[in-house]
Amino acid sequence: MNIILFGPPGAGKGTQAKLLQDKYAIPHLSTGDIFRTAIKNQTPLGVKVKAILDNGKLVPDETVVDLVADELKDEKYDNGFILDGFPRTVPQAEAFDTIAKDQNKAIDAFVVLTVPEEELISRILSRGQGRADDTEEKIKTRLEVYHTETEPVKNHYDAKGVVKEINGIGTIDEIFERITSSVEK
Ligand code: AMP
């Protein structure tokens, strides 16, 4: 099963991706996690993207697309994957169509977690992960970027008939149950 988890920052994508990974035994691929690890290890990629992440802006499409295309070649993704944080722009979604076709990987479900804006901000401020982009100012930038650059990606998948809208308000278990019953339908 190939799943894309989609939604604004603070919607719970990372939390739900980990639960899905355990339930379906398919790996979770988070572009944000890859960037944060690269920054921590001060790799060339990390050095290149640090200021972008710190400011809540988006890494250039080409960098992200190349990274995902390369990563997905790993055989651990052959039986499925959960993409979290990608694609985040329409050009990324278009490029991913080509990658998915070349690598014979169709998307089965595009799961959209819906959470009201006030709730997102308070969740991020209280999650206390110590992320440099979790300040109120950076959260506002990330939400703006989400609305302008990322939200239109949903239309791209609407046209493919794979979108599952999930109410992202409730306990972690309740939301997880909604997601699994929706993708197993
Ligand atoms: P996330 O952990 O998904 O919230 O991502 C954290 C940060 O990593 C974002 O604010 C962006 O700076 C960067 N990032 C992650 N995924 C992407 C992507 N698909 N395109 C561009 N930037 C990304």
PDB file of C-alpha atoms and ligand atoms in Angstrom:
ATOM      1  CA  MET A   1       0.000   0.000   0.000  1.00  0.00           C
ATOM      2  CA  ASN A   2       1.396   3.391  -1.034  1.00  0.00           C
ATOM      3  CA  ILE A   3       0.022   6.213   1.081  1.00  0.00           C
ATOM      4  CA  ILE A   4       0.555   9.976   1.083  1.00  0.00           C
ATOM      5  CA  LEU A   5      -0.245  11.702   4.388  1.00  0.00           C
ATOM      6  CA  PHE A   6      -1.213  15.279   3.746  1.00  0.00           C
ATOM      7  CA  GLY A   7      -2.203  18.262   5.868  1.00  0.00           C
ATOM      8  CA  PRO A   8      -0.927  21.469   7.445  1.00  0.00           C
ATOM      9  CA  PRO A   9       1.909  21.641   9.980  1.00  0.00           C
ATOM     10  CA  GLY A  10       0.627  20.371  13.325  1.00  0.00           C
ATOM     11  CA  ALA A  11      -2.078  18.166  11.800  1.00  0.00           C
ATOM     12  CA  GLY A  12      -0.491  15.023  13.239  1.00  0.00           C
ATOM     13  CA  LYS A  13       1.044  13.561  10.072  1.00  0.00           C
ATOM     14  CA  GLY A  14       4.243  12.383  11.775  1.00  0.00           C
ATOM     15  CA  THR A  15       2.397  10.740  14.667  1.00  0.00           C
ATOM     16  CA  GLN A  16      -0.063   8.940  12.401  1.00  0.00           C
ATOM     17  CA  ALA A  17       2.666   7.938   9.933  1.00  0.00           C
ATOM     18  CA  LYS A  18       4.529   6.093  12.697  1.00  0.00           C
ATOM     19  CA  LEU A  19       1.381   4.211  13.722  1.00  0.00           C
ATOM     20  CA  LEU A  20       0.628   3.292  10.096  1.00  0.00           C
ATOM     21  CA  GLN A  21       4.219   2.128   9.659  1.00  0.00           C
ATOM     22  CA  ASP A  22       3.816  -0.291  12.563  1.00  0.00           C
ATOM     23  CA  LYS A  23       0.376  -1.536  11.582  1.00  0.00           C
ATOM     24  CA  TYR A  24       1.102  -2.178   7.905  1.00  0.00           C
ATOM     25  CA  ALA A  25       4.852  -2.878   8.221  1.00  0.00           C
ATOM     26  CA  ILE A  26       5.708  -0.374   5.510  1.00  0.00           C
ATOM     27  CA  PRO A  27       8.307   2.377   5.975  1.00  0.00           C
ATOM     28  CA  HIS A  28       7.569   5.997   6.762  1.00  0.00           C
ATOM     29  CA  LEU A  29       9.396   8.463   4.522  1.00  0.00           C
ATOM     30  CA  SER A  30       9.440  11.984   5.964  1.00  0.00           C
ATOM     31  CA  THR A  31      11.313  14.585   3.901  1.00  0.00           C
ATOM     32  CA  GLY A  32      11.340  16.890   6.952  1.00  0.00           C
ATOM     33  CA  ASP A  33      13.026  14.154   9.052  1.00  0.00           C
ATOM     34  CA  ILE A  34      15.625  13.585   6.314  1.00  0.00           C
ATOM     35  CA  PHE A  35      16.422  17.318   6.243  1.00  0.00           C
ATOM     36  CA  ARG A  36      16.593  17.585  10.047  1.00  0.00           C
ATOM     37  CA  THR A  37      18.970  14.603  10.237  1.00  0.00           C
ATOM     38  CA  ALA A  38      21.135  16.113   7.471  1.00  0.00           C
ATOM     39  CA  ILE A  39      21.277  19.413   9.377  1.00  0.00           C
ATOM     40  CA  LYS A  40      22.203  17.666  12.617  1.00  0.00           C
ATOM     41  CA  ASN A  41      24.982  15.744  10.871  1.00  0.00           C
ATOM     42  CA  GLN A  42      26.116  18.839   8.964  1.00  0.00           C
ATOM     43  CA  THR A  43      26.128  17.010   5.633  1.00  0.00           C
ATOM     44  CA  PRO A  44      26.329  19.065   2.396  1.00  0.00           C
ATOM     45  CA  LEU A  45      22.531  18.738   2.086  1.00  0.00           C
ATOM     46  CA  GLY A  46      22.097  19.857   5.688  1.00  0.00           C
ATOM     47  CA  VAL A  47      24.291  22.901   5.225  1.00  0.00           C
ATOM     48  CA  LYS A  48      22.333  23.817   2.086  1.00  0.00           C
ATOM     49  CA  VAL A  49      18.870  23.605   3.659  1.00  0.00           C
ATOM     50  CA  LYS A  50      19.431  24.762   7.256  1.00  0.00           C
ATOM     51  CA  ALA A  51      18.446  28.421   6.821  1.00  0.00           C
ATOM     52  CA  ILE A  52      15.405  27.413   4.750  1.00  0.00           C
ATOM     53  CA  LEU A  53      14.061  25.094   7.456  1.00  0.00           C
ATOM     54  CA  ASP A  54      14.878  27.553  10.229  1.00  0.00           C
ATOM     55  CA  ASN A  55      12.770  30.157   8.449  1.00  0.00           C
ATOM     56  CA  GLY A  56       9.824  27.882   7.684  1.00  0.00           C
ATOM     57  CA  LYS A  57      10.296  28.243   3.919  1.00  0.00           C
ATOM     58  CA  LEU A  58      10.353  25.440   1.344  1.00  0.00           C
ATOM     59  CA  VAL A  59      13.440  23.648   0.076  1.00  0.00           C
ATOM     60  CA  PRO A  60      13.674  24.019  -3.750  1.00  0.00           C
ATOM     61  CA  ASP A  61      11.529  21.498  -5.650  1.00  0.00           C
ATOM     62  CA  GLU A  62      14.436  20.003  -7.559  1.00  0.00           C
ATOM     63  CA  THR A  63      16.368  19.179  -4.374  1.00  0.00           C
ATOM     64  CA  VAL A  64      13.376  17.469  -2.768  1.00  0.00           C
ATOM     65  CA  VAL A  65      12.302  15.612  -5.894  1.00  0.00           C
ATOM     66  CA  ASP A  66      15.807  14.215  -6.511  1.00  0.00           C
ATOM     67  CA  LEU A  67      16.023  13.152  -2.888  1.00  0.00           C
ATOM     68  CA  VAL A  68      12.680  11.319  -2.931  1.00  0.00           C
ATOM     69  CA  ALA A  69      13.327   9.707  -6.330  1.00  0.00           C
ATOM     70  CA  ASP A  70      16.630   8.352  -5.038  1.00  0.00           C
ATOM     71  CA  GLU A  71      15.331   7.252  -1.654  1.00  0.00           C
ATOM     72  CA  LEU A  72      12.367   5.344  -3.139  1.00  0.00           C
ATOM     73  CA  LYS A  73      14.734   3.183  -5.182  1.00  0.00           C
ATOM     74  CA  ASP A  74      15.656   1.419  -1.933  1.00  0.00           C
ATOM     75  CA  GLU A  75      14.035  -2.022  -1.971  1.00  0.00           C
ATOM     76  CA  LYS A  76      12.624  -1.458   1.518  1.00  0.00           C
ATOM     77  CA  TYR A  77       9.894   0.608  -0.180  1.00  0.00           C
ATOM     78  CA  ASP A  78       8.970  -2.163  -2.639  1.00  0.00           C
ATOM     79  CA  ASN A  79       5.994  -3.363  -0.589  1.00  0.00           C
ATOM     80  CA  GLY A  80       4.673   0.107   0.132  1.00  0.00           C
ATOM     81  CA  PHE A  81       5.452   3.360   1.906  1.00  0.00           C
ATOM     82  CA  ILE A  82       3.954   6.258   3.798  1.00  0.00           C
ATOM     83  CA  LEU A  83       5.015   9.617   2.418  1.00  0.00           C
ATOM     84  CA  ASP A  84       4.848  12.443   4.940  1.00  0.00           C
ATOM     85  CA  GLY A  85       5.638  16.023   3.893  1.00  0.00           C
ATOM     86  CA  PHE A  86       5.929  15.289   0.183  1.00  0.00           C
ATOM     87  CA  PRO A  87       4.715  16.361  -2.354  1.00  0.00           C
ATOM     88  CA  ARG A  88       4.350  19.887  -1.015  1.00  0.00           C
ATOM     89  CA  THR A  89       3.955  21.886  -4.224  1.00  0.00           C
ATOM     90  CA  VAL A  90       2.146  21.204  -7.500  1.00  0.00           C
ATOM     91  CA  PRO A  91       5.455  20.929  -9.431  1.00  0.00           C
ATOM     92  CA  GLN A  92       6.607  18.324  -6.881  1.00  0.00           C
ATOM     93  CA  ALA A  93       3.344  16.397  -7.385  1.00  0.00           C
ATOM     94  CA  GLU A  94       3.808  16.510 -11.163  1.00  0.00           C
ATOM     95  CA  ALA A  95       7.409  15.349 -10.890  1.00  0.00           C
ATOM     96  CA  PHE A  96       6.303  12.611  -8.511  1.00  0.00           C
ATOM     97  CA  ASP A  97       3.799  11.323 -11.094  1.00  0.00           C
ATOM     98  CA  THR A  98       6.742  10.636 -13.391  1.00  0.00           C
ATOM     99  CA  ILE A  99       8.809   9.036 -10.615  1.00  0.00           C
ATOM    100  CA  ALA A 100       5.874   6.858  -9.537  1.00  0.00           C
ATOM    101  CA  LYS A 101       5.277   5.774 -13.121  1.00  0.00           C
ATOM    102  CA  ASP A 102       8.960   5.028 -13.775  1.00  0.00           C
ATOM    103  CA  GLN A 103       9.249   3.056 -10.553  1.00  0.00           C
ATOM    104  CA  ASN A 104       5.856   1.374 -10.939  1.00  0.00           C
ATOM    105  CA  LYS A 105       4.423   2.783  -7.719  1.00  0.00           C
ATOM    106  CA  ALA A 106       0.851   4.013  -7.858  1.00  0.00           C
ATOM    107  CA  ILE A 107      -0.609   5.993  -4.946  1.00  0.00           C
ATOM    108  CA  ASP A 108      -3.478   4.110  -3.291  1.00  0.00           C
ATOM    109  CA  ALA A 109      -4.573   6.756  -0.812  1.00  0.00           C
ATOM    110  CA  PHE A 110      -3.984  10.473  -0.372  1.00  0.00           C
ATOM    111  CA  VAL A 111      -5.019  11.034   3.232  1.00  0.00           C
ATOM    112  CA  VAL A 112      -5.872  14.622   4.136  1.00  0.00           C
ATOM    113  CA  LEU A 113      -5.885  15.434   7.865  1.00  0.00           C
ATOM    114  CA  THR A 114      -8.179  18.380   8.498  1.00  0.00           C
ATOM    115  CA  VAL A 115      -7.637  20.507  11.614  1.00  0.00           C
ATOM    116  CA  PRO A 116      -8.757  24.116  12.285  1.00  0.00           C
ATOM    117  CA  GLU A 117      -6.011  26.738  12.252  1.00  0.00           C
ATOM    118  CA  GLU A 118      -6.198  27.807  15.948  1.00  0.00           C
ATOM    119  CA  GLU A 119      -5.836  24.188  17.004  1.00  0.00           C
ATOM    120  CA  LEU A 120      -2.759  23.758  14.758  1.00  0.00           C
ATOM    121  CA  ILE A 121      -0.944  26.678  16.324  1.00  0.00           C
ATOM    122  CA  SER A 122      -1.623  25.586  19.899  1.00  0.00           C
ATOM    123  CA  ARG A 123      -0.646  21.970  19.105  1.00  0.00           C
ATOM    124  CA  ILE A 124       2.696  23.001  17.603  1.00  0.00           C
ATOM    125  CA  LEU A 125       3.496  25.401  20.430  1.00  0.00           C
ATOM    126  CA  SER A 126       2.747  22.712  22.996  1.00  0.00           C
ATOM    127  CA  ARG A 127       4.485  19.792  21.284  1.00  0.00           C
ATOM    128  CA  GLY A 128       7.798  21.040  22.653  1.00  0.00           C
ATOM    129  CA  GLN A 129      10.095  19.203  20.268  1.00  0.00           C
ATOM    130  CA  GLY A 130      12.527  22.077  20.334  1.00  0.00           C
ATOM    131  CA  ARG A 131      12.359  22.547  16.576  1.00  0.00           C
ATOM    132  CA  ALA A 132      13.859  25.843  15.384  1.00  0.00           C
ATOM    133  CA  ASP A 133      10.773  26.368  13.187  1.00  0.00           C
ATOM    134  CA  ASP A 134       8.270  25.849  16.025  1.00  0.00           C
ATOM    135  CA  THR A 135       8.104  29.495  17.152  1.00  0.00           C
ATOM    136  CA  GLU A 136       4.872  31.451  16.703  1.00  0.00           C
ATOM    137  CA  GLU A 137       6.359  33.590  13.930  1.00  0.00           C
ATOM    138  CA  LYS A 138       7.742  30.605  11.979  1.00  0.00           C
ATOM    139  CA  ILE A 139       4.514  28.672  12.411  1.00  0.00           C
ATOM    140  CA  LYS A 140       2.648  31.578  10.774  1.00  0.00           C
ATOM    141  CA  THR A 141       5.089  31.495   7.844  1.00  0.00           C
ATOM    142  CA  ARG A 142       4.694  27.725   7.519  1.00  0.00           C
ATOM    143  CA  LEU A 143       0.894  28.014   7.530  1.00  0.00           C
ATOM    144  CA  GLU A 144       1.018  30.728   4.865  1.00  0.00           C
ATOM    145  CA  VAL A 145       3.326  28.602   2.739  1.00  0.00           C
ATOM    146  CA  TYR A 146       0.939  25.686   3.270  1.00  0.00           C
ATOM    147  CA  HIS A 147      -2.060  27.672   2.023  1.00  0.00           C
ATOM    148  CA  THR A 148      -0.367  29.158  -1.022  1.00  0.00           C
ATOM    149  CA  GLU A 149       2.009  26.399  -2.163  1.00  0.00           C
ATOM    150  CA  THR A 150       0.812  23.137  -0.649  1.00  0.00           C
ATOM    151  CA  GLU A 151      -2.987  23.124  -0.471  1.00  0.00           C
ATOM    152  CA  PRO A 152      -3.348  23.069  -4.297  1.00  0.00           C
ATOM    153  CA  VAL A 153      -1.606  19.663  -4.301  1.00  0.00           C
ATOM    154  CA  LYS A 154      -4.896  18.206  -3.060  1.00  0.00           C
ATOM    155  CA  ASN A 155      -6.629  19.115  -6.342  1.00  0.00           C
ATOM    156  CA  HIS A 156      -3.933  17.235  -8.207  1.00  0.00           C
ATOM    157  CA  TYR A 157      -4.887  14.022  -6.353  1.00  0.00           C
ATOM    158  CA  ASP A 158      -8.626  14.744  -6.390  1.00  0.00           C
ATOM    159  CA  ALA A 159      -8.441  14.228 -10.121  1.00  0.00           C
ATOM    160  CA  LYS A 160      -7.016  10.726  -9.514  1.00  0.00           C
ATOM    161  CA  GLY A 161      -9.858   9.742  -7.154  1.00  0.00           C
ATOM    162  CA  VAL A 162      -7.602   8.723  -4.248  1.00  0.00           C
ATOM    163  CA  VAL A 163      -8.320  11.525  -1.759  1.00  0.00           C
ATOM    164  CA  LYS A 164      -9.580  10.499   1.709  1.00  0.00           C
ATOM    165  CA  GLU A 165     -10.612  13.407   3.911  1.00  0.00           C
ATOM    166  CA  ILE A 166     -10.090  12.639   7.597  1.00  0.00           C
ATOM    167  CA  ASN A 167     -11.268  14.686  10.560  1.00  0.00           C
ATOM    168  CA  GLY A 168      -8.024  15.363  12.424  1.00  0.00           C
ATOM    169  CA  ILE A 169      -9.689  16.386  15.679  1.00  0.00           C
ATOM    170  CA  GLY A 170      -9.861  13.791  18.438  1.00  0.00           C
ATOM    171  CA  THR A 171      -7.501  11.430  20.232  1.00  0.00           C
ATOM    172  CA  ILE A 172      -4.539   9.914  18.384  1.00  0.00           C
ATOM    173  CA  ASP A 173      -6.298   6.519  18.469  1.00  0.00           C
ATOM    174  CA  GLU A 174      -9.593   7.904  17.155  1.00  0.00           C
ATOM    175  CA  ILE A 175      -7.853   9.596  14.237  1.00  0.00           C
ATOM    176  CA  PHE A 176      -5.796   6.474  13.523  1.00  0.00           C
ATOM    177  CA  GLU A 177      -8.976   4.373  13.444  1.00  0.00           C
ATOM    178  CA  ARG A 178     -10.556   6.809  10.961  1.00  0.00           C
ATOM    179  CA  ILE A 179      -7.503   6.616   8.716  1.00  0.00           C
ATOM    180  CA  THR A 180      -7.203   2.822   8.717  1.00  0.00           C
ATOM    181  CA  SER A 181     -10.894   2.228   8.050  1.00  0.00           C
ATOM    182  CA  SER A 182     -10.775   4.738   5.231  1.00  0.00           C
ATOM    183  CA  VAL A 183      -7.696   3.325   3.492  1.00  0.00           C
ATOM    184  CA  GLU A 184      -8.896  -0.271   3.887  1.00  0.00           C
ATOM    185  CA  LYS A 185     -12.243   0.445   2.238  1.00  0.00           C
TER     186      LYS A 185
HETATM  187  P1  AMP B   1       8.010  18.888   8.079  1.00  0.00           P
HETATM  188  O1  AMP B   1       8.775  18.053   9.051  1.00  0.00           O
HETATM  189  O2  AMP B   1       7.293  18.065   7.039  1.00  0.00           O
HETATM  190  O3  AMP B   1       7.136  19.899   8.733  1.00  0.00           O
HETATM  191  O4  AMP B   1       9.111  19.710   7.243  1.00  0.00           O
HETATM  192  C1  AMP B   1       9.969  20.643   7.891  1.00  0.00           C
HETATM  193  C2  AMP B   1      10.584  21.570   6.878  1.00  0.00           C
HETATM  194  O5  AMP B   1      11.355  20.810   5.929  1.00  0.00           O
HETATM  195  C3  AMP B   1       9.608  22.385   6.032  1.00  0.00           C
HETATM  196  O6  AMP B   1       9.170  23.550   6.679  1.00  0.00           O
HETATM  197  C4  AMP B   1      10.470  22.690   4.816  1.00  0.00           C
HETATM  198  O7  AMP B   1      11.411  23.706   5.098  1.00  0.00           O
HETATM  199  C5  AMP B   1      11.251  21.388   4.635  1.00  0.00           C
HETATM  200  N1  AMP B   1      10.537  20.419   3.758  1.00  0.00           N
HETATM  201  C6  AMP B   1      10.079  19.193   4.113  1.00  0.00           C
HETATM  202  N2  AMP B   1       9.497  18.587   3.071  1.00  0.00           N
HETATM  203  C7  AMP B   1       9.571  19.453   2.034  1.00  0.00           C
HETATM  204  C8  AMP B   1       9.112  19.414   0.690  1.00  0.00           C
HETATM  205  N3  AMP B   1       8.452  18.364   0.202  1.00  0.00           N
HETATM  206  N4  AMP B   1       9.369  20.503  -0.090  1.00  0.00           N
HETATM  207  C9  AMP B   1      10.039  21.563   0.383  1.00  0.00           C
HETATM  208  N5  AMP B   1      10.477  21.672   1.635  1.00  0.00           N
HETATM  209  C10 AMP B   1      10.249  20.621   2.467  1.00  0.00           C
END
